[in-house]
Short mmCIF file of C-alpha atoms and ligand atoms in Angstrom, two decimals:
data_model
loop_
_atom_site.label_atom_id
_atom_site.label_comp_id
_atom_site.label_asym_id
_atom_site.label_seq_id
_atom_site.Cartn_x
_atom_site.Cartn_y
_atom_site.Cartn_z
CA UNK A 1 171.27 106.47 76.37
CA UNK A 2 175.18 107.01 76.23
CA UNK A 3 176.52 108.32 79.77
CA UNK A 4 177.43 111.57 80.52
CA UNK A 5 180.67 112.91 80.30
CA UNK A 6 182.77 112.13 83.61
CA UNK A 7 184.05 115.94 83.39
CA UNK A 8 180.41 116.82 83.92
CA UNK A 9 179.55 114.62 86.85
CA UNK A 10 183.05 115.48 88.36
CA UNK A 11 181.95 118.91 87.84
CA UNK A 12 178.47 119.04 89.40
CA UNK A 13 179.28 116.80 92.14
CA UNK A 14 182.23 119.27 93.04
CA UNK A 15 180.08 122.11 93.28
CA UNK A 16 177.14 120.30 95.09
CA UNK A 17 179.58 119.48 97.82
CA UNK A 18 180.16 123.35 98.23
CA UNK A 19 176.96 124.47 97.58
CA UNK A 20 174.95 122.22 100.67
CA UNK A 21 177.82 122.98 102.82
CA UNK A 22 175.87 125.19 105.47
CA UNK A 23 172.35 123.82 104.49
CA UNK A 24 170.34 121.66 106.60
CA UNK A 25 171.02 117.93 106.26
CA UNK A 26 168.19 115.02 105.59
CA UNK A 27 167.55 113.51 108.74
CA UNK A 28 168.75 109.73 108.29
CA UNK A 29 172.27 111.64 107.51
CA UNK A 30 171.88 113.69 110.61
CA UNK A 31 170.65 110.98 112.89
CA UNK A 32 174.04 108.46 111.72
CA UNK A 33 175.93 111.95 112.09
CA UNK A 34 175.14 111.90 115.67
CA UNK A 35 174.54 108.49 116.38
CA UNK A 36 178.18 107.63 115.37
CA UNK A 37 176.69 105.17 112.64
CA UNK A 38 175.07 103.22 114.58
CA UNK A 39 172.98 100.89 111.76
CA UNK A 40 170.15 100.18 114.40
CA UNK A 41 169.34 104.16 114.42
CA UNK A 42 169.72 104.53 110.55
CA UNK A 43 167.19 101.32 110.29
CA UNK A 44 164.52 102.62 112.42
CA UNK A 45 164.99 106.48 111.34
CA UNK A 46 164.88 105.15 107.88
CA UNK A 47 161.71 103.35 108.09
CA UNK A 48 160.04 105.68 109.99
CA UNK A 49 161.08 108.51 107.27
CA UNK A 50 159.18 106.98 104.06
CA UNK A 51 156.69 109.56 102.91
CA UNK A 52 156.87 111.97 105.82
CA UNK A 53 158.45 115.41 106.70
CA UNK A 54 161.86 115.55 107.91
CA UNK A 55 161.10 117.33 111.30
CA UNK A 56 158.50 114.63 111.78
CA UNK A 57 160.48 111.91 111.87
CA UNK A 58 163.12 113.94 113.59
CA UNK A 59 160.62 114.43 116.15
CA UNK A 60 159.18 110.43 116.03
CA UNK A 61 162.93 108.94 116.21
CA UNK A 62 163.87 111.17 119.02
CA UNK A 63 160.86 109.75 120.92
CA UNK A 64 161.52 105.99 119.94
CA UNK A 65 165.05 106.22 120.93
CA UNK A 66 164.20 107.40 124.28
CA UNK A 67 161.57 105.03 125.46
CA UNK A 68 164.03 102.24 123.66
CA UNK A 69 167.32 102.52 122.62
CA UNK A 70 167.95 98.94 121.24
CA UNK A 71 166.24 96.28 119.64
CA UNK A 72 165.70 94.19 122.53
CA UNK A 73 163.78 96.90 124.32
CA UNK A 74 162.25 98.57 121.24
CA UNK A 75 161.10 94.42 120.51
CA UNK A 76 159.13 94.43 123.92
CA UNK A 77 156.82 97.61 123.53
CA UNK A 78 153.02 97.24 122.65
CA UNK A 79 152.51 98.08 118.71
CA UNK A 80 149.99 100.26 119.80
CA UNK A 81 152.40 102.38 122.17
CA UNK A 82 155.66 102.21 119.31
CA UNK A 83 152.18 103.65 117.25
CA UNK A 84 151.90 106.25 119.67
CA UNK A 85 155.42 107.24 120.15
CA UNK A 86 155.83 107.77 116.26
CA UNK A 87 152.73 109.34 115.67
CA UNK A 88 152.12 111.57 113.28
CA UNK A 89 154.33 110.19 110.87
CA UNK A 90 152.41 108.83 107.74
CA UNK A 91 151.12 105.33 108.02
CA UNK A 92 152.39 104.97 111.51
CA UNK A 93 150.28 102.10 112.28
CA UNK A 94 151.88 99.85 109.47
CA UNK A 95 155.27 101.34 110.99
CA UNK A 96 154.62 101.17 114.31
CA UNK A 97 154.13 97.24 113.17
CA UNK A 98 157.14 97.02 111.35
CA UNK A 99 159.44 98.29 113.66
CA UNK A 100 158.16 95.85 115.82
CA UNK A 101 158.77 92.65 114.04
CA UNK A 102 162.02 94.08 112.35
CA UNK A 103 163.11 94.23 116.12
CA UNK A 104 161.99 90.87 116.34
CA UNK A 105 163.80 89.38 113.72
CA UNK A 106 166.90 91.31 114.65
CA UNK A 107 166.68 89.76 118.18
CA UNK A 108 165.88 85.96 117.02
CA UNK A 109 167.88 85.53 113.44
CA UNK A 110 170.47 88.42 113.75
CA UNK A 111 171.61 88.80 117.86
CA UNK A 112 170.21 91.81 118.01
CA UNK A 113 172.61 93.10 115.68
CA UNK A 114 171.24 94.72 112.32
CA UNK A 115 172.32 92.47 108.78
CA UNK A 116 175.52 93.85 106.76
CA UNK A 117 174.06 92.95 103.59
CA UNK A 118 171.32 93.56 101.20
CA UNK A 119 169.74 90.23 100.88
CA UNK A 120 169.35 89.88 104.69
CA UNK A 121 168.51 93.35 105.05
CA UNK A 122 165.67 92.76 102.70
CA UNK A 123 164.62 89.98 104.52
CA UNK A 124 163.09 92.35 107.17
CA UNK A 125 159.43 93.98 106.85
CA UNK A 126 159.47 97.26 105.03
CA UNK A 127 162.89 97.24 103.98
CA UNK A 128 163.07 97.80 100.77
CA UNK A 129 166.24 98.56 98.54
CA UNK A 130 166.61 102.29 99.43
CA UNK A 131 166.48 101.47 103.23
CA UNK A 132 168.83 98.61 102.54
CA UNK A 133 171.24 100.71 100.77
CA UNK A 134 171.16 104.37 103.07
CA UNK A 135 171.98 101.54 105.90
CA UNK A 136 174.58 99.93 104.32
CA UNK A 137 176.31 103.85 103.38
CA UNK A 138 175.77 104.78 106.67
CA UNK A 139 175.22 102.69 109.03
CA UNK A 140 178.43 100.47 107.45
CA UNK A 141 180.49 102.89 105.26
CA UNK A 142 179.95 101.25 102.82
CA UNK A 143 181.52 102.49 99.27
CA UNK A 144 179.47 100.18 96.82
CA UNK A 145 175.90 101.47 97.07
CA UNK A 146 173.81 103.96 95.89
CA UNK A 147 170.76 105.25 97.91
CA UNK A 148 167.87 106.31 95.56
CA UNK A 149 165.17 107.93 96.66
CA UNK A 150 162.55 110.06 94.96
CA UNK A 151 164.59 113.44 95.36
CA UNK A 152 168.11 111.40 93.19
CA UNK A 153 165.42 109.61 91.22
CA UNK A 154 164.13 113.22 89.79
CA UNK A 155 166.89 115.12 89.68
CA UNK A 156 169.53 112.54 88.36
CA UNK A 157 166.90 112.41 85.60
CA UNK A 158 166.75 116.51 85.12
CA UNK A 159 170.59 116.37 84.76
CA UNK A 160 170.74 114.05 81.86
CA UNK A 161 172.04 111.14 83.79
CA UNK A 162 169.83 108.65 83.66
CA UNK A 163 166.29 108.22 81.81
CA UNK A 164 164.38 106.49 83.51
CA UNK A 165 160.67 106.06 84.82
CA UNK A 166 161.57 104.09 88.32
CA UNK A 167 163.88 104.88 90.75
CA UNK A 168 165.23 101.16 90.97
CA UNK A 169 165.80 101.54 87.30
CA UNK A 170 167.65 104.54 88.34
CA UNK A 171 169.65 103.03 91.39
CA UNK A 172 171.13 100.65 88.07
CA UNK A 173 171.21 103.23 85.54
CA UNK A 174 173.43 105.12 88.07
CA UNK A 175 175.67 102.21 88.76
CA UNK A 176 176.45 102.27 85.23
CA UNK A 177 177.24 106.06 84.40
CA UNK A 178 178.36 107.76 87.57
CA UNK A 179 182.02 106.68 88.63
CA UNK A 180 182.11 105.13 91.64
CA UNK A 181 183.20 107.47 93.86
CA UNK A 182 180.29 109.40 94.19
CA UNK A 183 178.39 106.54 94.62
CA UNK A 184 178.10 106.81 98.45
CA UNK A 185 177.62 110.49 98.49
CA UNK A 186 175.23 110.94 95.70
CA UNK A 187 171.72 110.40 98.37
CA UNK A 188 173.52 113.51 101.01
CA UNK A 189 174.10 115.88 97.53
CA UNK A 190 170.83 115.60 95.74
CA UNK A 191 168.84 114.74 98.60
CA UNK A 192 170.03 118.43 100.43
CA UNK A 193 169.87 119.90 96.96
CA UNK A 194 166.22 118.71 96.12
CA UNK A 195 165.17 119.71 99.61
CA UNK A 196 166.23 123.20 99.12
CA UNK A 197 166.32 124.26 95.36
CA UNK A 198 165.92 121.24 92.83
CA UNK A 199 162.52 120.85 94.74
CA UNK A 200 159.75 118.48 92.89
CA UNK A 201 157.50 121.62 91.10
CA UNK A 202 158.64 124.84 90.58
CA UNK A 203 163.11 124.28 90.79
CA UNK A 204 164.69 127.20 91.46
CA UNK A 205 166.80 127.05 88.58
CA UNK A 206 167.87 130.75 88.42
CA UNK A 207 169.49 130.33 92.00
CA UNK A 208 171.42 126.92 91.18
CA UNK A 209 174.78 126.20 91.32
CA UNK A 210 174.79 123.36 88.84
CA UNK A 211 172.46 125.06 86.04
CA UNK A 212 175.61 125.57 83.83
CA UNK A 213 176.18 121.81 83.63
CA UNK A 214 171.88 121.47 84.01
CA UNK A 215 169.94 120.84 81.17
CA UNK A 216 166.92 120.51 83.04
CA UNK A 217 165.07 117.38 81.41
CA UNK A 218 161.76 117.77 82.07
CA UNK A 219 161.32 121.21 83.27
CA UNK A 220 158.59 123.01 82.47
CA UNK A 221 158.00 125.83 85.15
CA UNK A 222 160.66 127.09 87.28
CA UNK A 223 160.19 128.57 90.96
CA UNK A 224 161.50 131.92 92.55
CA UNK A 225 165.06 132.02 93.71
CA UNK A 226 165.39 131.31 97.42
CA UNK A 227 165.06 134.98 99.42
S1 SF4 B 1 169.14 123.81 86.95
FE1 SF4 B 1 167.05 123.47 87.69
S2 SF4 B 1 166.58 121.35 87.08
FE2 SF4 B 1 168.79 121.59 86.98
S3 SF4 B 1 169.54 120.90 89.00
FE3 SF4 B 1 169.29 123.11 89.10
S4 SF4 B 1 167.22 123.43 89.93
FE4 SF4 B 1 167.35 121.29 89.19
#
């Protein structure tokens, strides 16, 4: 497919960064917002967020981060009470177990510390390359990576920049047609905007800010504007 203009990017990430200013921000943004970056929160949020409701894992982290702040302490707690402590978010079992050995390997291979890169951050069990990347934007600043989850995945493919069936496919696809400084903020626009209006069924394409620039690949039904 040939890339969209740069004008038209330009222009829809412009008026995405007015249009969420005011709405409520994904968690793993909110949670390095208020952590100060610390990568150890973004890991853990991160993993725990994978299939389940924002407030949830609001709710699951909060807990977590009380009992055990760090990876030493988190590293020493029972799977079955890290289980408990996250519970209800989806396959908390499997997380709880994860969380535990990340910790682990973060204690033995890393001192404590979490990895700076993508290879050793996808070294680590249930990382895979959207954790690795929302850790590297926030949790290092970095400026090179793109975050893709299912919410950029769907909508970078309703705007016409990317067609693609996977969102690794898209994370690439992106690389290659969006200039690169948007890279890092791409996962906080469409995120926030497919939370709120460019939602999975039914967008609310009569209330969107970017529908002039939109042609809505894919759309079949549209939702009510938001009240
Ligand atoms: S116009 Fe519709 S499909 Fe396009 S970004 Fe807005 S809500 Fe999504």
């Amino acid at each position: 497919m040939t890339k969209p203009p740069s004008r038209d990017v330009e222009w829809v990430m412009r008026a995405l960064a007015r249009a969420i200013t005011g709405l409520e921000m994904p968690i793993v943004e909110k949670i390095a917002e208020e952590q100060r970056e610390d990568a150890f929160q973004v890991l853990i949020a991160t993993l725990l967020s994978a299939r389940t409701q924002d407030a949830t894992t609001a709710a699951a982290s909060g807990r977590l981060f009380a009992r055990a702040p760090t990876s030493r302490r988190m590293a020493a707690l029972p799977v079955r009470e890290i289980a408990a402590l996250i519970y209800p978010v989806s396959f908390y079992k499997t997380k709880a177990t994860h969380v535990k050995e990340t910790c682990r390997i973060l204690n033995t291979d890393f001192r404590g510390r979490v990895p700076g890169t993508m290879e050793e951050l996808l070294t680590l069990p249930g990382v895979g390359r959207k954790t690795a990347n929302l850790v590297l934007i926030l949790g290092f600043r970095s400026l090179r990576n793109i975050c893709v989850d299912t919410h950029v995945h769907r909508i970078s493919n309703r705007l016409g920049w990317v067609r693609t069936k996977l969102p690794e496919q898209t994370e690439q696809a992106l690389y290659a047609n969006i200039p690169a400084r948007w890279w890092p903020a791409l996962n906080l626009y469409l995120v926030t905007w497919g939370q709120h209006v460019c939602r999975p069924t039914h967008p609310r394409c009569g209330d969107c800010d970017i529908a002039a620039r939109c042609p809505r690949v894919g759309v079949t039904t549209v939702g009510k504007p938001r009240t």
